[in-house]
Tab-separated table of C-alpha atoms in Angstrom:
chain	number	residue	atom	x	y	z
A	1	MET	CA	0.000	0.000	0.000
A	2	ARG	CA	1.039	3.572	-0.641
A	3	THR	CA	1.863	5.679	2.408
A	4	VAL	CA	-0.137	8.787	3.314
A	5	ASP	CA	2.781	11.037	2.408
A	6	GLU	CA	3.339	9.320	-0.938
A	7	HIS	CA	-0.335	9.623	-1.849
A	8	LEU	CA	-0.482	13.294	-0.866
A	9	ALA	CA	2.624	14.038	-2.952
A	10	LYS	CA	0.890	12.563	-6.019
A	11	LEU	CA	-2.222	14.659	-5.386
A	12	LEU	CA	-0.220	17.863	-5.020
A	13	ASP	CA	1.613	17.074	-8.254
A	14	LEU	CA	-1.768	16.829	-9.957
A	15	ILE	CA	-2.597	20.513	-9.426
A	16	GLY	CA	-0.897	23.876	-9.155
A	17	PRO	CA	-1.828	27.367	-7.974
A	18	LEU	CA	-4.720	28.897	-9.910
A	19	GLN	CA	-3.932	31.857	-12.144
A	20	PRO	CA	-4.397	35.161	-10.308
A	21	TYR	CA	-6.528	38.039	-11.516
A	22	ASP	CA	-7.866	41.347	-10.210
A	23	GLN	CA	-10.728	40.749	-7.800
A	24	PRO	CA	-13.048	43.058	-5.853
A	25	LEU	CA	-11.476	43.906	-2.517
A	26	LEU	CA	-14.136	42.268	-0.361
A	27	GLU	CA	-14.069	39.103	-2.483
A	28	SER	CA	-10.346	38.814	-1.711
A	29	LEU	CA	-10.995	38.192	1.985
A	30	GLY	CA	-9.092	35.099	3.095
A	31	LEU	CA	-6.963	34.941	-0.059
A	32	PRO	CA	-3.198	35.541	-0.313
A	33	LEU	CA	-1.858	38.528	-2.210
A	34	VAL	CA	0.167	37.752	-5.305
A	35	ASP	CA	2.200	40.992	-5.312
A	36	ASP	CA	3.399	43.506	-2.755
A	37	VAL	CA	0.888	46.322	-2.239
A	38	VAL	CA	2.414	49.805	-2.264
A	39	SER	CA	0.480	52.731	-0.834
A	40	PRO	CA	-0.353	55.405	-3.433
A	41	ILE	CA	-1.102	58.039	-0.789
A	42	ASP	CA	-0.192	59.208	2.686
A	43	LEU	CA	-2.416	58.099	5.535
A	44	PRO	CA	-3.713	60.350	6.994
A	45	ARG	CA	-3.826	62.040	3.600
A	46	PHE	CA	-3.695	65.501	5.203
A	47	THR	CA	-2.940	66.836	8.668
A	48	ASN	CA	-6.229	66.868	10.561
A	49	SER	CA	-7.845	67.289	13.943
A	50	ALA	CA	-8.169	64.384	16.375
A	51	MET	CA	-10.819	66.227	18.413
A	52	ASP	CA	-13.821	68.493	18.173
A	53	GLY	CA	-12.540	71.816	19.388
A	54	TYR	CA	-10.579	74.875	18.254
A	55	ALA	CA	-7.506	75.048	16.049
A	56	VAL	CA	-5.047	77.580	17.433
A	57	ARG	CA	-1.363	78.345	17.747
A	58	ALA	CA	0.028	76.841	20.931
A	59	SER	CA	1.964	80.031	21.646
A	60	ASP	CA	-1.319	81.992	21.741
A	61	VAL	CA	-2.815	79.932	24.590
A	62	GLN	CA	0.150	79.667	26.931
A	63	GLY	CA	-0.836	80.302	30.528
A	64	ALA	CA	-4.542	79.798	29.950
A	65	ASN	CA	-6.493	78.512	32.936
A	66	LYS	CA	-10.020	78.511	34.308
A	67	GLU	CA	-9.452	81.641	36.399
A	68	PHE	CA	-7.676	83.548	33.637
A	69	PRO	CA	-8.879	82.153	30.290
A	70	VAL	CA	-7.391	83.201	26.980
A	71	ARG	CA	-9.991	84.865	24.744
A	72	LEU	CA	-9.636	84.517	20.976
A	73	PRO	CA	-11.934	85.576	18.127
A	74	VAL	CA	-13.351	82.657	16.124
A	75	VAL	CA	-12.629	83.458	12.469
A	76	GLY	CA	-13.985	80.337	10.774
A	77	GLU	CA	-15.163	76.761	11.019
A	78	GLN	CA	-13.696	73.563	9.596
A	79	ALA	CA	-15.888	70.438	9.181
A	80	ALA	CA	-14.709	67.115	7.783
A	81	GLY	CA	-15.421	66.838	4.075
A	82	SER	CA	-17.368	70.060	3.734
A	83	SER	CA	-14.920	72.932	4.018
A	84	THR	CA	-12.402	74.794	1.891
A	85	PRO	CA	-8.784	75.290	2.978
A	86	THR	CA	-8.416	78.068	5.533
A	87	ALA	CA	-5.523	79.906	7.133
A	88	LEU	CA	-5.212	81.013	10.708
A	89	THR	CA	-3.459	84.201	11.820
A	90	SER	CA	-1.958	84.942	15.189
A	91	LYS	CA	-4.319	85.457	18.137
A	92	THR	CA	-7.299	83.838	16.380
A	93	ALA	CA	-9.037	80.456	16.476
A	94	VAL	CA	-10.950	78.259	14.030
A	95	LYS	CA	-13.712	75.992	15.247
A	96	ILE	CA	-12.872	72.505	13.994
A	97	MET	CA	-14.451	69.057	13.915
A	98	THR	CA	-12.764	65.655	14.225
A	99	GLY	CA	-11.106	64.658	10.951
A	100	ALA	CA	-11.226	68.131	9.405
A	101	PRO	CA	-8.036	69.520	7.835
A	102	LEU	CA	-5.956	71.621	10.211
A	103	PRO	CA	-5.939	75.245	9.043
A	104	SER	CA	-2.649	76.582	7.752
A	105	GLY	CA	-0.852	78.363	10.575
A	106	ALA	CA	-2.419	76.302	13.378
A	107	ASP	CA	-0.320	73.779	15.280
A	108	THR	CA	-2.625	72.440	17.991
A	109	VAL	CA	-6.278	71.749	18.779
A	110	VAL	CA	-7.924	72.658	22.078
A	111	PRO	CA	-10.714	70.145	22.904
A	112	ILE	CA	-14.126	71.774	23.111
A	113	GLU	CA	-14.581	70.621	26.721
A	114	LEU	CA	-11.624	72.862	27.719
A	115	THR	CA	-13.439	75.927	26.351
A	116	ASP	CA	-16.741	77.703	26.719
A	117	GLY	CA	-17.787	76.542	23.225
A	118	GLY	CA	-18.206	80.046	21.899
A	119	ASP	CA	-19.001	80.804	18.262
A	120	ALA	CA	-17.847	84.417	17.781
A	121	GLU	CA	-15.290	84.346	20.576
A	122	VAL	CA	-13.930	81.400	22.535
A	123	GLN	CA	-12.593	81.273	26.067
A	124	ILE	CA	-9.808	78.724	26.442
A	125	TYR	CA	-9.292	77.325	29.939
A	126	GLN	CA	-6.124	75.264	29.530
A	127	ALA	CA	-2.823	75.643	27.690
A	128	ARG	CA	-1.853	73.136	24.969
A	129	ARG	CA	1.485	72.081	23.545
A	130	ALA	CA	2.172	72.252	19.807
A	131	GLY	CA	1.048	69.054	18.074
A	132	GLU	CA	-1.531	68.010	20.660
A	133	ASN	CA	-4.705	66.497	19.194
A	134	VAL	CA	-3.242	66.763	15.703
A	135	ARG	CA	-2.889	63.849	13.269
A	136	PRO	CA	0.065	64.579	10.965
A	137	SER	CA	-0.118	63.672	7.295
A	138	GLY	CA	1.593	60.328	6.671
A	139	GLU	CA	1.750	59.483	10.390
A	140	ASP	CA	0.255	56.022	9.737
A	141	VAL	CA	1.393	55.250	6.183
A	142	ALA	CA	3.685	57.133	3.823
A	143	ALA	CA	3.073	57.146	0.073
A	144	GLY	CA	5.332	54.542	-1.551
A	145	GLU	CA	5.432	52.340	1.545
A	146	VAL	CA	4.783	48.581	1.195
A	147	VAL	CA	1.697	47.998	3.330
A	148	ALA	CA	1.093	44.315	2.537
A	149	GLU	CA	3.655	41.858	1.226
A	150	ALA	CA	3.018	39.148	-1.339
A	151	GLY	CA	1.622	36.083	0.397
A	152	THR	CA	-0.241	38.084	3.038
A	153	ILE	CA	-3.625	36.530	3.794
A	154	LEU	CA	-6.212	39.273	3.631
A	155	GLY	CA	-8.225	39.488	6.843
A	156	PRO	CA	-10.736	42.127	7.920
A	157	ARG	CA	-8.013	44.448	9.221
A	158	GLU	CA	-6.007	44.280	5.994
A	159	VAL	CA	-9.175	44.867	3.973
A	160	GLY	CA	-9.905	47.954	6.074
A	161	LEU	CA	-6.396	49.315	5.524
A	162	LEU	CA	-6.414	48.735	1.767
A	163	ALA	CA	-9.857	50.278	1.368
A	164	SER	CA	-8.602	53.309	3.310
A	165	LEU	CA	-5.772	53.597	0.780
A	166	GLY	CA	-8.189	53.575	-2.145
A	167	PHE	CA	-7.857	49.996	-3.414
A	168	ALA	CA	-11.101	48.739	-4.925
A	169	ARG	CA	-9.543	45.633	-6.497
A	170	LEU	CA	-6.507	43.465	-5.789
A	171	LYS	CA	-4.599	40.781	-7.632
A	172	ALA	CA	-5.190	37.471	-5.880
A	173	ARG	CA	-5.647	33.840	-6.770
A	174	PRO	CA	-9.318	32.871	-7.027
A	175	ARG	CA	-11.141	30.517	-4.754
A	176	PRO	CA	-11.177	26.999	-6.211
A	177	ARG	CA	-14.574	25.833	-7.446
A	178	VAL	CA	-15.208	22.425	-5.914
A	179	VAL	CA	-17.978	20.170	-7.198
A	180	VAL	CA	-19.080	17.625	-4.577
A	181	LEU	CA	-20.864	14.413	-5.611
A	182	SER	CA	-22.281	11.681	-3.364
A	183	THR	CA	-23.059	8.261	-4.774
A	184	GLY	CA	-25.386	5.539	-3.589
A	185	THR	CA	-28.873	4.332	-4.473
A	186	GLU	CA	-29.590	4.091	-0.743
A	187	LEU	CA	-29.073	7.835	-0.187
A	188	ARG	CA	-31.884	10.337	0.347
A	189	GLU	CA	-31.904	14.109	0.696
A	190	PRO	CA	-32.332	15.383	4.266
A	191	GLY	CA	-36.023	15.946	4.849
A	192	ALA	CA	-37.135	13.269	2.373
A	193	ARG	CA	-39.025	10.134	3.362
A	194	LEU	CA	-36.787	7.181	4.214
A	195	ASP	CA	-37.413	3.616	3.067
A	196	TYR	CA	-36.476	0.818	5.436
A	197	ASP	CA	-33.024	0.442	3.840
A	198	SER	CA	-32.271	4.079	2.902
A	199	ILE	CA	-30.221	6.711	4.721
A	200	TYR	CA	-29.807	10.463	4.582
A	201	ASP	CA	-26.912	11.879	2.574
A	202	GLY	CA	-24.654	13.561	5.102
A	203	ASN	CA	-21.398	13.217	3.160
A	204	SER	CA	-22.045	15.739	0.406
A	205	TYR	CA	-23.145	18.347	2.949
A	206	MET	CA	-20.111	17.655	5.127
A	207	LEU	CA	-17.634	17.779	2.236
A	208	ALA	CA	-19.185	20.915	0.773
A	209	ALA	CA	-18.956	22.510	4.207
A	210	CYS	CA	-15.305	21.423	4.446
A	211	ALA	CA	-14.579	23.044	1.089
A	212	ARG	CA	-16.264	26.288	2.112
A	213	ALA	CA	-14.440	26.331	5.430
A	214	ALA	CA	-11.182	25.974	3.496
A	215	GLY	CA	-12.017	29.103	1.479
A	216	ALA	CA	-13.245	27.396	-1.690
A	217	ILE	CA	-16.517	27.805	-3.565
A	218	ALA	CA	-18.503	24.595	-3.091
A	219	TYR	CA	-21.146	23.252	-5.453
A	220	ARG	CA	-23.025	20.427	-3.809
A	221	VAL	CA	-24.581	18.494	-6.688
A	222	GLY	CA	-26.476	16.001	-4.614
A	223	ILE	CA	-26.968	12.285	-4.996
A	224	THR	CA	-26.308	9.996	-7.932
A	225	SER	CA	-27.403	6.365	-8.018
A	226	ASP	CA	-25.249	3.276	-8.466
A	227	ASP	CA	-25.724	3.430	-12.241
A	228	PRO	CA	-22.283	4.180	-13.827
A	229	ARG	CA	-23.874	5.844	-16.855
A	230	GLU	CA	-25.929	8.216	-14.694
A	231	PHE	CA	-22.868	9.083	-12.648
A	232	ALA	CA	-20.807	9.764	-15.787
A	233	ASP	CA	-23.535	11.994	-17.245
A	234	VAL	CA	-23.842	14.042	-14.052
A	235	LEU	CA	-20.074	14.341	-13.763
A	236	ASN	CA	-19.680	15.545	-17.354
A	237	ASP	CA	-22.423	18.146	-16.851
A	238	GLN	CA	-20.605	19.561	-13.824
A	239	LEU	CA	-17.092	19.899	-15.238
A	240	VAL	CA	-17.800	23.308	-16.748
A	241	ARG	CA	-17.861	24.866	-13.278
A	242	ALA	CA	-15.214	22.748	-11.542
A	243	ASP	CA	-11.579	23.391	-10.697
A	244	LEU	CA	-11.721	20.198	-8.637
A	245	VAL	CA	-14.258	17.383	-8.312
A	246	VAL	CA	-14.624	15.500	-5.033
A	247	THR	CA	-16.741	12.349	-4.814
A	248	SER	CA	-17.609	10.109	-1.885
A	249	GLY	CA	-18.425	6.435	-2.066
A	250	GLY	CA	-18.280	3.855	-4.833
A	251	ILE	CA	-14.523	3.161	-4.900
A	252	SER	CA	-14.105	-0.036	-2.906
A	253	LYS	CA	-14.342	-3.630	-4.157
A	254	GLY	CA	-18.101	-4.175	-4.133
A	255	ALA	CA	-20.372	-5.018	-7.024
A	256	TYR	CA	-21.996	-1.566	-7.020
A	257	ASP	CA	-18.946	0.676	-6.728
A	258	VAL	CA	-20.166	3.150	-9.305
A	259	VAL	CA	-17.290	5.655	-9.271
A	260	LYS	CA	-14.684	2.988	-9.933
A	261	ALA	CA	-16.889	1.391	-12.591
A	262	ALA	CA	-17.471	4.676	-14.395
A	263	LEU	CA	-13.899	5.985	-14.272
A	264	SER	CA	-11.607	2.955	-14.412
A	265	ASP	CA	-11.738	2.624	-18.208
A	266	LEU	CA	-10.785	6.269	-18.798
A	267	GLY	CA	-7.133	5.563	-18.116
A	268	THR	CA	-6.765	8.923	-16.357
A	269	VAL	CA	-8.014	7.983	-12.879
A	270	GLU	CA	-6.039	5.710	-10.565
A	271	PHE	CA	-7.548	3.731	-7.705
A	272	SER	CA	-5.292	2.430	-4.952
A	273	GLU	CA	-5.061	1.636	-1.268
A	274	VAL	CA	-3.338	3.932	1.208
A	275	ALA	CA	-1.844	2.702	4.461
A	276	MET	CA	-4.190	4.658	6.714
A	277	GLN	CA	-7.217	4.070	8.917
A	278	PRO	CA	-9.859	5.182	8.216
A	279	GLY	CA	-9.680	5.939	4.492
A	280	LYS	CA	-7.765	3.061	2.910
A	281	PRO	CA	-9.473	3.098	-0.544
A	282	GLN	CA	-8.583	6.253	-2.498
A	283	GLY	CA	-8.620	7.440	-6.073
A	284	PHE	CA	-7.436	10.447	-8.056
A	285	GLY	CA	-6.784	11.603	-11.607
A	286	THR	CA	-8.257	13.871	-14.260
A	287	VAL	CA	-11.502	13.827	-16.240
A	288	GLY	CA	-12.894	15.639	-19.260
A	289	GLU	CA	-11.327	17.563	-22.108
A	290	GLU	CA	-9.888	20.156	-19.727
A	291	LYS	CA	-8.327	17.425	-17.569
A	292	THR	CA	-10.150	18.585	-14.461
A	293	PRO	CA	-8.638	17.061	-11.295
A	294	ILE	CA	-10.838	14.591	-9.458
A	295	VAL	CA	-10.369	13.041	-6.010
A	296	THR	CA	-12.541	10.053	-5.096
A	297	LEU	CA	-13.015	9.486	-1.378
A	298	PRO	CA	-14.450	6.492	0.486
A	299	GLY	CA	-18.114	6.531	1.438
A	300	ASN	CA	-18.075	5.990	5.190
A	301	PRO	CA	-18.511	9.457	6.716
A	302	VAL	CA	-15.488	9.450	9.017
A	303	SER	CA	-13.316	8.013	6.240
A	304	SER	CA	-14.586	10.714	3.913
A	305	TYR	CA	-13.918	13.509	6.391
A	306	VAL	CA	-10.444	12.297	7.357
A	307	SER	CA	-9.534	11.869	3.694
A	308	PHE	CA	-10.651	15.415	2.936
A	309	GLU	CA	-8.636	16.774	5.847
A	310	VAL	CA	-5.493	14.832	4.970
A	311	PHE	CA	-5.598	15.039	1.157
A	312	VAL	CA	-8.108	17.543	-0.257
A	313	LEU	CA	-7.480	20.423	2.127
A	314	PRO	CA	-3.776	20.635	1.142
A	315	MET	CA	-4.803	20.597	-2.523
A	316	LEU	CA	-7.189	23.515	-2.056
A	317	ARG	CA	-4.573	25.523	-0.209
A	318	ARG	CA	-2.060	24.865	-2.981
A	319	MET	CA	-4.598	26.036	-5.571
A	320	MET	CA	-5.120	29.263	-3.612
A	321	GLY	CA	-1.390	29.752	-3.064
A	322	ARG	CA	-1.729	29.427	0.697
A	323	LEU	CA	1.145	28.080	2.791
A	324	PRO	CA	1.596	25.723	4.499
A	325	TYR	CA	-0.451	23.216	2.558
A	326	ARG	CA	-0.829	20.767	5.449
A	327	ARG	CA	-2.361	21.464	8.820
A	328	PRO	CA	0.474	21.613	11.378
A	329	LEU	CA	0.845	18.795	13.885
A	330	VAL	CA	0.980	19.837	17.534
A	331	GLN	CA	1.952	17.766	20.540
A	332	ALA	CA	-0.298	16.853	23.423
A	333	THR	CA	-0.239	14.449	26.363
A	334	MET	CA	-2.522	11.426	26.159
A	335	THR	CA	-5.092	11.140	28.953
A	336	GLU	CA	-6.170	7.616	27.953
A	337	GLU	CA	-4.549	4.610	26.306
A	338	ILE	CA	-5.181	3.861	22.619
A	339	ARG	CA	-4.217	0.995	20.286
A	340	SER	CA	-3.368	1.210	16.598
A	341	PRO	CA	-2.738	-1.350	13.825
A	342	SER	CA	0.861	-1.756	12.752
A	343	GLY	CA	1.752	-0.537	9.271
A	344	ARG	CA	-1.034	2.050	8.978
A	345	ARG	CA	-1.283	5.664	10.009
A	346	GLN	CA	-4.375	5.878	12.149
A	347	TYR	CA	-6.409	9.035	12.645
A	348	LEU	CA	-8.472	8.834	15.816
A	349	ARG	CA	-11.019	11.382	16.890
A	350	GLY	CA	-10.080	13.314	20.000
A	351	TRP	CA	-10.687	16.335	22.191
A	352	PHE	CA	-7.747	18.724	22.443
A	353	GLU	CA	-7.483	21.243	25.269
A	354	VAL	CA	-4.820	23.406	26.839
A	355	SER	CA	-4.752	23.536	30.633
A	356	PRO	CA	-2.302	25.064	33.116
A	357	ARG	CA	-0.491	21.717	32.983
A	358	GLY	CA	-0.092	21.883	29.204
A	359	ALA	CA	-1.820	20.501	26.115
A	360	ARG	CA	-3.857	17.308	26.580
A	361	VAL	CA	-5.819	15.103	24.236
A	362	THR	CA	-8.558	12.597	25.031
A	363	PRO	CA	-9.937	10.032	22.545
A	364	VAL	CA	-13.554	10.604	21.511
A	365	SER	CA	-15.830	7.737	20.423
A	366	GLY	CA	-14.543	4.521	18.899
A	367	PRO	CA	-12.485	3.963	15.753
A	368	GLY	CA	-15.445	2.953	13.573
A	369	SER	CA	-15.616	4.902	10.311
A	370	HIS	CA	-19.417	5.130	10.540
A	371	LEU	CA	-19.535	6.919	13.924
A	372	VAL	CA	-20.346	10.391	12.664
A	373	ALA	CA	-21.709	11.652	16.003
A	374	GLY	CA	-18.341	10.925	17.587
A	375	LEU	CA	-16.704	12.868	14.771
A	376	ALA	CA	-18.962	15.842	15.479
A	377	ARG	CA	-17.952	15.785	19.168
A	378	ALA	CA	-14.237	15.830	18.331
A	379	ASN	CA	-12.087	18.889	17.780
A	380	CYS	CA	-8.927	17.122	16.649
A	381	LEU	CA	-7.494	14.042	15.015
A	382	ILE	CA	-4.851	12.024	16.849
A	383	ALA	CA	-2.308	10.886	14.257
A	384	VAL	CA	-0.701	7.573	15.221
A	385	ASP	CA	2.291	6.701	13.024
A	386	GLU	CA	2.626	3.471	11.101
A	387	ASP	CA	5.251	2.063	13.487
A	388	GLU	CA	3.265	2.866	16.651
A	389	THR	CA	0.862	0.243	17.960
A	390	ALA	CA	-0.116	1.925	21.227
A	391	LEU	CA	-0.028	5.240	23.050
A	392	HIS	CA	-0.244	5.112	26.846
A	393	VAL	CA	-1.428	7.631	29.415
A	394	GLY	CA	1.218	10.332	29.648
A	395	ASP	CA	2.711	9.617	26.216
A	396	THR	CA	3.120	12.472	23.751
A	397	ALA	CA	0.751	12.294	20.783
A	398	LYS	CA	0.741	14.128	17.457
A	399	VAL	CA	-2.497	16.014	16.984
A	400	LEU	CA	-4.200	17.798	14.094
A	401	VAL	CA	-6.305	20.516	15.740
A	402	LEU	CA	-9.360	21.014	13.542
A	403	ASP	CA	-11.290	24.207	12.778
A	404	ARG	CA	-8.209	26.340	13.486
A	405	ASP	CA	-6.844	28.679	10.848
A	406	PHE	CA	-3.245	28.144	9.837
């Protein structure tokens, strides 16, 4: 059997980063920048007031106090976005609002609460130093400065900065379009009536949710039966909107393994066994005239989820240009004993927590690949190497912490 690392290497060789293009700023959230972003302007763009108050010269208000206020004539008013440039002469004041440009000749702003709030004349009750309550032009960002380097993942704060600098669009790699197909005549849509031998399709919802959580665009197609021709027709119809196709079920050794039956004769899709538990049966290759990558996952829900986490997630991150491709392994102390088959990398569900005594992990549910409720209660996967057959209480385990950005 192929090892997990060998299989993942083949999958990553199958795809590359998607071609970047200019995208609307908000649509770039969560994507890495392709190029350095250089600021075209200063930020603040002009020197402005940090307070509502009065723009003055600091030298004109020296010695001001409540008992002996300084009185200055108010010669104008500056409001943010609705005023023309003004100049201030000695021994005068301009009423000013937060964010409004500082008048030429002024070097400080007296907050309105330290004055009587006058309109024609203002009484100033406290002296100010030059530069107080003033936001200098370029204090935050200077024009020509690199504000975001290539590879930066755009989060809400970066989006806010770039919008403030006037960027409406940015060059970034697009989100991969992932088509998700579930196979099985026994499957029914959630909410439909169940026959005595039918089950609800949870896999396609779970895998589509995994793709969305990874930053991709997910198209959940729904259920196809165990008829190879029907599966092939549905697949061909979906390729026009797919950068990657992910299927679940139909790749084992049974008589009704529709995915294997439909794709084996193409010569472009390989089915093999990987030395892992759960998730031993795997398949990958390309389909259609455009050679769209396809990854075929096993049908048991835990097998399907683990396979997505171990194999598909790194592919999606590579397509988006995000590094690292693989979720980092962290170390934690086992709180219970576990057993593992020799020669296979086992992924057990667990609960990871950090306490004052350090990181700990506790197994959740059993190892069965059908125990989806146990999977939902877990927040990590305990990765037991091929040469390990047991981990005891107090041993150090390798853990993939799920639902954590990296």
